[in-house]
Amino acid sequence: MKKLIIILFLLVYTAAGAQTSASSYIKKHKDDAVELMNLHGVPASIILAVAMHESANGTSKIARYLNNHFGMKGKNSSTKIKSAYRGYKSVELSYLDFVSFLERRSQFDKLFIKYPQYDYKSWALGIQRGGYAASRTWASQVIATVKKYELWKFDNIPAKDNSASDSESATVSTPVYKVKRGDTLGKIAWRSNTTVKAIMQKNHLKGSNLEIGQELKL
């Protein structure tokens, strides 16, 4: 009986520790995730959930010794561990590299074009289909993390869709922006919480030149 009580206590203690670890991780890195979402278009919930999943909330060896929170392969100069994973000078650079990786690979282009910054389910499934992870359950684990810790709250959810946190029922008409004097694609993307790449692809633009009065789909 005593052994059973001890086992139950350890299970409860471990679960509480994991919860605390996750909460601390979210508090520490949520602002970086939101900033990257606003600049590049990847949902903050996805950035955080993938980082939490891949780095065990920042406790994995490559996270602790290499500042690598996404399991990105590459060179490192660490003398503490031997690893095929990339090393970073800071965790923030690891976050940026993950988002840049998605932007650089053509198989992820449609995610930036097709899905808004709150459709975390479609992003998770799309990233898995693009070959980011070999595990067939990777996307479902990332989605479960978003739901468990309510990471969707950090996404850019339109006011009329705040009640649809699961996003599958959210439908938003494509907004149109009319170019004004002094506008650039970078400024428009920043104000509209999207990316230059997404705007160019949605509007079939071959260059960055804009004309006053020109209408752009966002």
Coordinates of N, CA and C in Angstrom, one line a residue:
M1 N 0.8 -1.2 0.0 CA 0.0 0.0 0.0 C 0.9 1.3 0.0
K2 N 1.9 1.2 0.8 CA 2.8 2.4 0.9 C 3.5 2.6 -0.4
K3 N 3.9 1.5 -1.1 CA 4.6 1.7 -2.4 C 3.6 2.3 -3.4
L4 N 2.3 1.9 -3.4 CA 1.4 2.5 -4.3 C 1.2 4.0 -4.1
I5 N 1.1 4.4 -2.8 CA 1.0 5.8 -2.4 C 2.2 6.6 -2.9
I6 N 3.4 6.0 -2.7 CA 4.6 6.7 -3.2 C 4.6 6.9 -4.7
I7 N 4.2 5.8 -5.4 CA 4.2 5.9 -6.9 C 3.2 7.0 -7.3
L8 N 2.0 7.0 -6.7 CA 1.0 8.0 -7.1 C 1.5 9.4 -6.8
F9 N 2.2 9.5 -5.7 CA 2.8 10.8 -5.3 C 3.8 11.3 -6.3
L10 N 4.7 10.4 -6.8 CA 5.7 10.7 -7.7 C 5.1 11.1 -9.1
L11 N 4.0 10.4 -9.5 CA 3.3 10.7 -10.7 C 2.7 12.1 -10.7
V12 N 2.1 12.4 -9.6 CA 1.5 13.7 -9.4 C 2.6 14.8 -9.4
Y13 N 3.6 14.6 -8.7 CA 4.8 15.5 -8.6 C 5.4 15.8 -9.9
T14 N 5.6 14.7 -10.7 CA 6.2 14.8 -12.0 C 5.3 15.6 -13.0
A15 N 4.0 15.3 -12.9 CA 3.0 16.0 -13.8 C 3.0 17.5 -13.4
A16 N 3.0 17.8 -12.1 CA 3.0 19.2 -11.7 C 4.3 19.9 -12.2
G17 N 5.4 19.2 -12.1 CA 6.7 19.8 -12.6 C 6.7 20.1 -14.0
A18 N 6.1 19.2 -14.8 CA 6.0 19.3 -16.3 C 5.1 20.5 -16.6
Q19 N 4.0 20.7 -15.9 CA 3.1 21.8 -16.1 C 3.8 23.1 -15.8
T20 N 4.6 23.2 -14.7 CA 5.3 24.4 -14.3 C 6.4 24.7 -15.4
S21 N 7.1 23.7 -15.9 CA 8.1 23.8 -16.9 C 7.5 24.4 -18.1
A22 N 6.4 23.9 -18.6 CA 5.7 24.4 -19.8 C 5.2 25.9 -19.6
S23 N 4.6 26.2 -18.4 CA 4.2 27.5 -18.2 C 5.3 28.5 -18.2
S24 N 6.4 28.1 -17.6 CA 7.6 29.0 -17.5 C 8.1 29.2 -18.9
Y25 N 8.2 28.2 -19.7 CA 8.7 28.3 -21.1 C 7.8 29.2 -21.9
I26 N 6.5 29.1 -21.8 CA 5.6 29.9 -22.6 C 5.8 31.4 -22.2
K27 N 5.9 31.6 -20.9 CA 6.0 33.0 -20.4 C 7.3 33.6 -20.9
K28 N 8.3 32.8 -21.0 CA 9.7 33.3 -21.4 C 9.8 33.6 -22.9
H29 N 9.1 32.8 -23.7 CA 9.3 32.9 -25.1 C 8.1 33.4 -26.0
K30 N 7.0 33.6 -25.3 CA 5.8 34.0 -26.1 C 5.9 35.3 -26.9
D31 N 6.7 36.3 -26.3 CA 6.8 37.5 -27.0 C 7.7 37.4 -28.3
D32 N 8.7 36.5 -28.2 CA 9.5 36.2 -29.4 C 8.6 35.6 -30.5
A33 N 7.7 34.7 -30.1 CA 6.9 34.0 -31.0 C 5.9 35.0 -31.7
V34 N 5.3 35.8 -30.9 CA 4.4 36.8 -31.4 C 5.0 37.8 -32.4
E35 N 6.2 38.2 -32.0 CA 7.0 39.1 -32.9 C 7.3 38.5 -34.3
L36 N 7.7 37.2 -34.2 CA 8.0 36.5 -35.5 C 6.7 36.3 -36.3
M37 N 5.6 36.1 -35.6 CA 4.3 35.9 -36.3 C 4.0 37.2 -37.0
N38 N 4.1 38.3 -36.4 CA 3.8 39.6 -37.0 C 4.7 40.0 -38.1
L39 N 5.9 39.5 -38.1 CA 6.9 39.9 -39.2 C 6.8 38.9 -40.3
H40 N 6.5 37.6 -40.0 CA 6.6 36.6 -41.0 C 5.3 35.8 -41.4
G41 N 4.4 35.8 -40.5 CA 3.1 35.2 -40.8 C 2.8 33.8 -40.2
V42 N 3.8 33.2 -39.6 CA 3.6 31.9 -39.0 C 2.9 32.1 -37.6
P43 N 1.8 31.4 -37.4 CA 1.1 31.5 -36.1 C 2.0 31.4 -34.9
A44 N 1.9 32.3 -33.9 CA 2.7 32.2 -32.7 C 2.5 30.9 -32.0
S45 N 1.2 30.4 -32.0 CA 0.9 29.1 -31.4 C 1.7 28.0 -32.0
I46 N 1.9 28.0 -33.3 CA 2.7 26.9 -33.9 C 4.2 27.0 -33.5
I47 N 4.7 28.3 -33.6 CA 6.1 28.5 -33.2 C 6.4 27.9 -31.8
L48 N 5.5 28.3 -30.9 CA 5.7 27.9 -29.5 C 5.5 26.4 -29.3
A49 N 4.4 25.9 -29.9 CA 4.1 24.4 -29.7 C 5.2 23.5 -30.3
V50 N 5.7 23.9 -31.5 CA 6.8 23.1 -32.1 C 8.1 23.2 -31.2
A51 N 8.4 24.4 -30.7 CA 9.6 24.5 -29.9 C 9.4 23.7 -28.6
M52 N 8.2 23.8 -28.0 CA 8.0 23.0 -26.8 C 8.1 21.5 -27.0
H53 N 7.5 21.1 -28.1 CA 7.6 19.7 -28.5 C 9.0 19.2 -28.8
E54 N 9.7 19.9 -29.6 CA 11.0 19.5 -30.0 C 12.1 19.6 -28.9
S55 N 11.9 20.6 -28.0 CA 13.0 20.8 -27.0 C 12.6 20.3 -25.6
A56 N 11.4 19.7 -25.5 CA 10.9 19.3 -24.2 C 10.9 20.5 -23.2
N57 N 10.2 21.5 -23.7 CA 10.1 22.8 -22.9 C 11.5 23.4 -22.6
G58 N 12.4 23.2 -23.5 CA 13.7 23.8 -23.3 C 14.7 23.0 -22.4
T59 N 14.3 21.8 -22.1 CA 15.1 21.0 -21.2 C 16.0 19.9 -21.9
S60 N 15.8 19.8 -23.2 CA 16.6 18.8 -23.9 C 18.1 19.2 -24.0
K61 N 19.0 18.3 -24.3 CA 20.4 18.6 -24.3 C 20.7 19.6 -25.4
I62 N 20.2 19.4 -26.6 CA 20.5 20.4 -27.6 C 19.9 21.8 -27.4
A63 N 18.9 21.8 -26.6 CA 18.3 23.1 -26.2 C 19.3 23.8 -25.1
R64 N 19.7 23.0 -24.2 CA 20.6 23.5 -23.1 C 22.0 23.9 -23.6
Y65 N 22.5 23.1 -24.4 CA 23.9 23.3 -24.8 C 24.1 24.0 -26.2
L66 N 23.1 23.9 -27.0 CA 23.2 24.5 -28.4 C 22.2 25.6 -28.6
N67 N 21.3 25.9 -27.7 CA 20.2 26.8 -27.9 C 19.3 26.5 -29.0
N68 N 19.3 25.2 -29.4 CA 18.5 24.7 -30.5 C 17.2 24.1 -30.0
H69 N 16.1 24.8 -30.3 CA 14.8 24.5 -29.7 C 13.9 23.8 -30.8
F70 N 14.4 23.6 -32.0 CA 13.6 23.1 -33.1 C 14.1 21.8 -33.8
G71 N 15.2 21.3 -33.2 CA 15.8 20.1 -33.8 C 16.4 20.3 -35.2
M72 N 16.9 21.5 -35.5 CA 17.4 21.8 -36.8 C 18.8 21.2 -36.9
K73 N 19.1 20.6 -38.0 CA 20.4 19.9 -38.2 C 21.4 21.0 -38.7
G74 N 22.7 20.7 -38.4 CA 23.7 21.7 -38.9 C 25.0 21.6 -38.1
K75 N 25.9 22.6 -38.3 CA 27.1 22.6 -37.6 C 27.0 23.3 -36.2
N76 N 27.9 22.9 -35.3 CA 28.0 23.6 -34.0 C 29.4 23.5 -33.5
S77 N 29.8 24.4 -32.6 CA 31.1 24.5 -32.1 C 31.2 24.1 -30.6
S78 N 30.2 23.4 -30.2 CA 30.1 23.0 -28.8 C 31.2 22.0 -28.4
T79 N 31.8 22.3 -27.2 CA 32.8 21.3 -26.6 C 32.2 20.5 -25.5
K80 N 30.9 20.7 -25.3 CA 30.2 20.0 -24.2 C 29.5 18.7 -24.7
I81 N 29.0 18.8 -25.9 CA 28.3 17.6 -26.4 C 28.7 17.4 -27.9
K82 N 28.6 16.2 -28.4 CA 28.8 15.9 -29.8 C 27.4 15.7 -30.4
S83 N 27.1 16.5 -31.4 CA 25.8 16.5 -31.9 C 25.8 16.9 -33.4
A84 N 24.8 16.4 -34.1 CA 24.6 16.7 -35.5 C 23.7 17.9 -35.7
Y85 N 23.3 18.5 -34.5 CA 22.3 19.5 -34.6 C 23.0 20.9 -34.5
R86 N 22.4 21.9 -35.1 CA 22.9 23.2 -35.3 C 23.0 23.9 -34.0
G87 N 24.1 24.7 -33.8 CA 24.2 25.5 -32.6 C 23.9 27.0 -32.9
Y88 N 23.4 27.6 -31.9 CA 23.0 29.1 -32.0 C 23.6 29.9 -30.8
K89 N 23.8 31.1 -31.1 CA 24.3 32.0 -30.0 C 23.2 32.3 -29.0
S90 N 22.0 32.2 -29.5 CA 20.9 32.6 -28.6 C 19.7 31.7 -29.0
V91 N 18.7 31.6 -28.1 CA 17.5 30.9 -28.4 C 16.7 31.7 -29.4
E92 N 16.7 33.0 -29.4 CA 16.0 33.8 -30.3 C 16.4 33.5 -31.8
L93 N 17.7 33.3 -32.0 CA 18.2 32.9 -33.3 C 17.7 31.6 -33.8
S94 N 17.5 30.7 -32.8 CA 16.9 29.4 -33.1 C 15.5 29.5 -33.6
Y95 N 14.7 30.4 -32.9 CA 13.4 30.7 -33.3 C 13.3 31.3 -34.7
L96 N 14.2 32.2 -35.0 CA 14.2 32.9 -36.3 C 14.6 31.9 -37.4
D97 N 15.5 31.0 -37.1 CA 15.9 30.0 -38.1 C 14.8 29.1 -38.5
F98 N 14.0 28.7 -37.5 CA 12.8 27.9 -37.8 C 11.9 28.5 -38.8
V99 N 11.5 29.8 -38.5 CA 10.6 30.5 -39.3 C 11.2 30.7 -40.7
S100 N 12.5 31.0 -40.7 CA 13.2 31.2 -42.0 C 13.3 30.0 -42.8
F101 N 13.4 28.8 -42.1 CA 13.4 27.5 -42.8 C 12.1 27.3 -43.5
L102 N 11.0 27.6 -42.9 CA 9.7 27.5 -43.5 C 9.5 28.4 -44.7
E103 N 10.1 29.6 -44.6 CA 10.0 30.6 -45.7 C 10.9 30.2 -46.9
R104 N 12.0 29.5 -46.6 CA 13.0 29.2 -47.7 C 12.5 28.0 -48.5
R105 N 11.8 27.1 -47.9 CA 11.4 25.8 -48.6 C 10.1 26.0 -49.4
S106 N 10.1 25.7 -50.7 CA 9.0 25.8 -51.5 C 7.8 25.0 -51.1
Q107 N 8.0 23.9 -50.5 CA 6.9 23.0 -50.1 C 6.0 23.6 -49.0
F108 N 6.5 24.7 -48.4 CA 5.7 25.4 -47.4 C 5.1 26.7 -47.9
D109 N 5.3 27.1 -49.1 CA 4.8 28.3 -49.7 C 3.3 28.5 -49.5
K110 N 2.6 27.4 -49.8 CA 1.1 27.5 -49.8 C 0.6 27.8 -48.3
L111 N 1.4 27.4 -47.3 CA 0.9 27.7 -46.0 C 0.8 29.2 -45.7
F112 N 1.8 30.0 -46.2 CA 1.8 31.4 -46.1 C 0.7 32.1 -46.9
I113 N 0.4 31.5 -48.0 CA -0.6 32.0 -48.9 C -2.0 31.6 -48.5
K114 N -2.2 30.4 -48.2 CA -3.6 29.8 -48.0 C -4.1 30.0 -46.6
Y115 N -3.3 29.9 -45.5 CA -3.8 29.8 -44.2 C -3.5 31.1 -43.4
P116 N -4.4 31.6 -42.6 CA -4.2 32.8 -41.8 C -3.4 32.5 -40.5
Q117 N -3.1 33.5 -39.8 CA -2.2 33.4 -38.6 C -2.9 32.8 -37.4
Y118 N -4.1 32.2 -37.6 CA -4.7 31.6 -36.4 C -5.2 30.2 -36.7
D119 N -5.0 29.7 -37.9 CA -5.4 28.4 -38.3 C -4.3 27.4 -38.0
Y120 N -4.0 27.2 -36.7 CA -2.9 26.4 -36.3 C -3.0 24.9 -36.7
K121 N -4.2 24.4 -36.8 CA -4.3 23.0 -37.3 C -3.8 22.8 -38.7
S122 N -4.2 23.7 -39.6 CA -3.8 23.6 -41.0 C -2.3 23.8 -41.1
W123 N -1.7 24.7 -40.3 CA -0.3 24.9 -40.3 C 0.5 23.7 -39.8
A124 N 0.0 23.1 -38.7 CA 0.7 21.9 -38.2 C 0.7 20.8 -39.2
L125 N -0.5 20.5 -39.8 CA -0.6 19.4 -40.7 C 0.2 19.7 -42.0
G126 N 0.2 21.0 -42.4 CA 1.0 21.4 -43.6 C 2.5 21.2 -43.4
I127 N 3.0 21.6 -42.2 CA 4.4 21.5 -41.9 C 4.8 20.0 -41.9
Q128 N 3.9 19.1 -41.3 CA 4.2 17.7 -41.3 C 4.3 17.1 -42.8
R129 N 3.3 17.5 -43.6 CA 3.2 17.0 -45.0 C 4.4 17.5 -45.8
G130 N 5.0 18.7 -45.4 CA 6.1 19.2 -46.1 C 7.4 18.5 -45.7
G131 N 7.4 17.6 -44.8 CA 8.5 16.8 -44.5 C 9.4 17.2 -43.3
Y132 N 8.8 18.1 -42.5 CA 9.6 18.6 -41.4 C 9.8 17.5 -40.4
A133 N 8.8 16.7 -40.2 CA 9.0 15.6 -39.2 C 8.6 14.3 -39.8
A134 N 9.3 13.2 -39.4 CA 9.1 11.9 -39.9 C 7.9 11.2 -39.2
S135 N 7.7 11.5 -38.0 CA 6.6 10.9 -37.2 C 5.2 11.2 -37.8
R136 N 4.4 10.2 -37.9 CA 3.0 10.4 -38.4 C 2.1 11.1 -37.4
T137 N 2.6 11.1 -36.1 CA 1.8 11.7 -35.1 C 2.3 13.1 -34.7
W138 N 3.3 13.6 -35.4 CA 3.9 14.9 -35.0 C 2.9 16.0 -35.0
A139 N 2.1 16.1 -36.1 CA 1.1 17.2 -36.2 C 0.1 17.1 -35.1
S140 N -0.4 15.9 -34.8 CA -1.4 15.8 -33.7 C -0.9 16.1 -32.4
Q141 N 0.4 15.9 -32.2 CA 1.1 16.2 -30.9 C 1.2 17.7 -30.7
V142 N 1.6 18.4 -31.8 CA 1.7 19.8 -31.8 C 0.4 20.5 -31.6
I143 N -0.6 20.0 -32.3 CA -2.0 20.5 -32.1 C -2.5 20.3 -30.7
A144 N -2.2 19.2 -30.1 CA -2.6 18.9 -28.7 C -1.9 19.9 -27.7
T145 N -0.7 20.2 -28.0 CA 0.1 21.2 -27.2 C -0.6 22.6 -27.3
V146 N -1.0 23.0 -28.5 CA -1.6 24.3 -28.6 C -2.9 24.3 -27.8
K147 N -3.7 23.2 -27.9 CA -5.0 23.2 -27.2 C -4.7 23.1 -25.6
K148 N -3.8 22.3 -25.2 CA -3.6 22.1 -23.8 C -3.2 23.3 -23.1
Y149 N -2.4 24.1 -23.7 CA -1.9 25.4 -23.1 C -2.5 26.6 -23.6
E150 N -3.5 26.4 -24.5 CA -4.3 27.6 -25.0 C -3.3 28.5 -25.7
L151 N -2.4 28.0 -26.5 CA -1.5 28.9 -27.2 C -2.1 29.7 -28.3
W152 N -3.3 29.2 -28.8 CA -4.0 29.9 -29.8 C -4.3 31.4 -29.4
K153 N -4.3 31.6 -28.1 CA -4.6 33.0 -27.6 C -3.6 34.0 -28.1
F154 N -2.4 33.5 -28.5 CA -1.3 34.4 -28.9 C -1.4 34.7 -30.4
D155 N -2.3 34.1 -31.1 CA -2.4 34.2 -32.5 C -3.2 35.5 -32.9
N156 N -3.1 35.9 -34.1 CA -3.9 37.1 -34.6 C -5.3 36.6 -35.0
I157 N -6.2 36.5 -34.1 CA -7.5 36.1 -34.4 C -8.4 37.3 -34.7
P158 N -9.1 37.4 -35.8 CA -10.0 38.5 -36.1 C -11.1 38.5 -35.0
A159 N -11.5 39.7 -34.7 CA -12.5 39.9 -33.6 C -13.7 39.1 -33.7
K160 N -14.3 38.9 -34.9 CA -15.5 38.2 -35.1 C -15.3 36.7 -35.0
D161 N -14.0 36.2 -34.9 CA -13.7 34.8 -34.8 C -13.1 34.4 -33.5
N162 N -13.2 35.3 -32.5 CA -12.6 35.0 -31.2 C -13.3 33.9 -30.5
S163 N -14.6 33.6 -30.8 CA -15.3 32.5 -30.2 C -14.9 31.1 -30.9
A164 N -14.2 31.2 -32.0 CA -13.8 30.0 -32.7 C -12.4 29.7 -32.5
S165 N -12.0 29.3 -31.3 CA -10.5 29.1 -31.0 C -10.0 27.9 -31.8
D166 N -10.8 27.0 -32.2 CA -10.3 25.8 -32.9 C -10.1 26.1 -34.4
S167 N -10.6 27.2 -34.8 CA -10.3 27.7 -36.2 C -10.9 27.0 -37.3
E168 N -11.4 25.7 -37.1 CA -11.9 25.0 -38.3 C -13.2 25.6 -38.8
S169 N -13.9 26.3 -37.9 CA -15.2 27.0 -38.3 C -15.0 28.4 -38.7
A170 N -13.7 28.9 -38.6 CA -13.5 30.3 -38.9 C -13.4 30.6 -40.4
T171 N -14.2 31.5 -40.9 CA -14.2 31.9 -42.3 C -14.1 33.4 -42.4
V172 N -13.0 33.9 -43.1 CA -12.8 35.3 -43.2 C -12.6 35.7 -44.7
S173 N -13.3 36.7 -45.1 CA -13.2 37.1 -46.5 C -11.8 37.8 -46.7
T174 N -11.3 37.7 -47.9 CA -10.0 38.2 -48.2 C -10.0 39.7 -48.2
P175 N -9.3 40.4 -47.3 CA -9.3 41.9 -47.3 C -8.5 42.4 -48.4
V176 N -8.9 43.6 -48.8 CA -8.2 44.3 -49.9 C -7.7 45.7 -49.4
Y177 N -6.4 46.0 -49.8 CA -5.8 47.2 -49.3 C -5.5 48.1 -50.5
K178 N -5.8 49.4 -50.5 CA -5.5 50.3 -51.5 C -4.2 51.1 -51.2
V179 N -3.2 51.0 -52.1 CA -1.9 51.6 -51.9 C -2.0 53.1 -51.8
K180 N -1.3 53.6 -50.7 CA -1.2 55.1 -50.5 C 0.2 55.6 -50.8
R181 N 0.3 56.9 -50.9 CA 1.7 57.5 -51.1 C 2.6 57.1 -49.9
G182 N 3.8 56.7 -50.2 CA 4.8 56.3 -49.2 C 4.7 54.8 -48.8
D183 N 3.7 54.1 -49.3 CA 3.6 52.7 -48.9 C 4.7 51.9 -49.6
T184 N 5.1 50.9 -48.9 CA 6.0 49.8 -49.5 C 5.4 48.5 -49.1
L185 N 5.8 47.4 -49.7 CA 5.3 46.1 -49.4 C 5.7 45.7 -47.9
G186 N 6.8 46.2 -47.5 CA 7.2 45.9 -46.1 C 6.3 46.5 -45.1
K187 N 6.0 47.8 -45.3 CA 5.1 48.5 -44.4 C 3.7 47.9 -44.4
I188 N 3.2 47.6 -45.6 CA 1.9 47.0 -45.7 C 1.8 45.7 -45.0
A189 N 2.8 44.9 -45.2 CA 2.9 43.5 -44.6 C 2.9 43.7 -43.1
W190 N 3.7 44.6 -42.6 CA 3.8 44.8 -41.1 C 2.5 45.2 -40.5
R191 N 1.8 46.2 -41.2 CA 0.6 46.7 -40.6 C -0.5 45.7 -40.7
S192 N -0.4 44.8 -41.7 CA -1.5 43.8 -41.9 C -1.2 42.4 -41.3
N193 N -0.1 42.3 -40.6 CA 0.2 41.1 -39.9 C 0.4 40.0 -40.9
T194 N 1.1 40.2 -42.0 CA 1.4 39.2 -43.0 C 2.8 39.4 -43.5
T195 N 3.2 38.8 -44.6 CA 4.5 38.9 -45.1 C 4.6 39.4 -46.5
V196 N 5.7 40.0 -46.9 CA 5.9 40.5 -48.2 C 5.7 39.4 -49.2
K197 N 6.3 38.2 -48.9 CA 6.2 37.1 -49.8 C 4.8 36.7 -50.0
A198 N 3.9 36.7 -49.0 CA 2.5 36.3 -49.1 C 1.8 37.3 -50.0
I199 N 2.0 38.6 -49.8 CA 1.3 39.6 -50.6 C 1.7 39.5 -52.0
M200 N 3.0 39.3 -52.3 CA 3.4 39.1 -53.7 C 2.8 37.9 -54.4
Q201 N 2.7 36.8 -53.6 CA 2.2 35.6 -54.2 C 0.7 35.7 -54.4
K202 N 0.0 36.3 -53.5 CA -1.5 36.4 -53.6 C -1.9 37.4 -54.8
N203 N -1.0 38.4 -55.0 CA -1.3 39.3 -56.1 C -0.5 39.1 -57.4
H204 N 0.2 38.0 -57.4 CA 1.0 37.7 -58.6 C 2.0 38.8 -59.0
L205 N 2.6 39.4 -58.0 CA 3.6 40.5 -58.2 C 5.0 39.9 -58.6
K206 N 5.6 40.5 -59.6 CA 7.0 40.0 -59.9 C 8.0 40.9 -59.3
G207 N 7.6 42.1 -58.9 CA 8.5 43.0 -58.3 C 7.9 43.8 -57.1
S208 N 8.7 44.7 -56.5 CA 8.2 45.4 -55.3 C 7.6 46.7 -55.6
N209 N 7.6 47.2 -56.8 CA 7.1 48.5 -57.2 C 5.6 48.6 -57.1
L210 N 5.1 49.6 -56.4 CA 3.7 49.8 -56.2 C 3.2 51.1 -56.8
E211 N 1.9 51.2 -57.2 CA 1.3 52.4 -57.7 C 0.2 52.9 -56.8
I212 N 0.2 54.2 -56.6 CA -0.9 54.8 -55.7 C -2.2 54.4 -56.2
G213 N -3.1 53.9 -55.3 CA -4.4 53.5 -55.7 C -4.5 52.0 -56.1
Q214 N -3.4 51.3 -56.2 CA -3.3 49.9 -56.6 C -4.0 49.1 -55.5
E215 N -4.8 48.1 -55.8 CA -5.5 47.3 -54.8 C -4.7 46.0 -54.6
L216 N -4.5 45.7 -53.4 CA -3.7 44.4 -53.0 C -4.6 43.5 -52.2
K217 N -4.6 42.2 -52.5 CA -5.3 41.3 -51.6 C -4.3 40.9 -50.5
L218 N -4.8 40.9 -49.3 CA -4.0 40.6 -48.1 C -4.3 39.3 -47.5

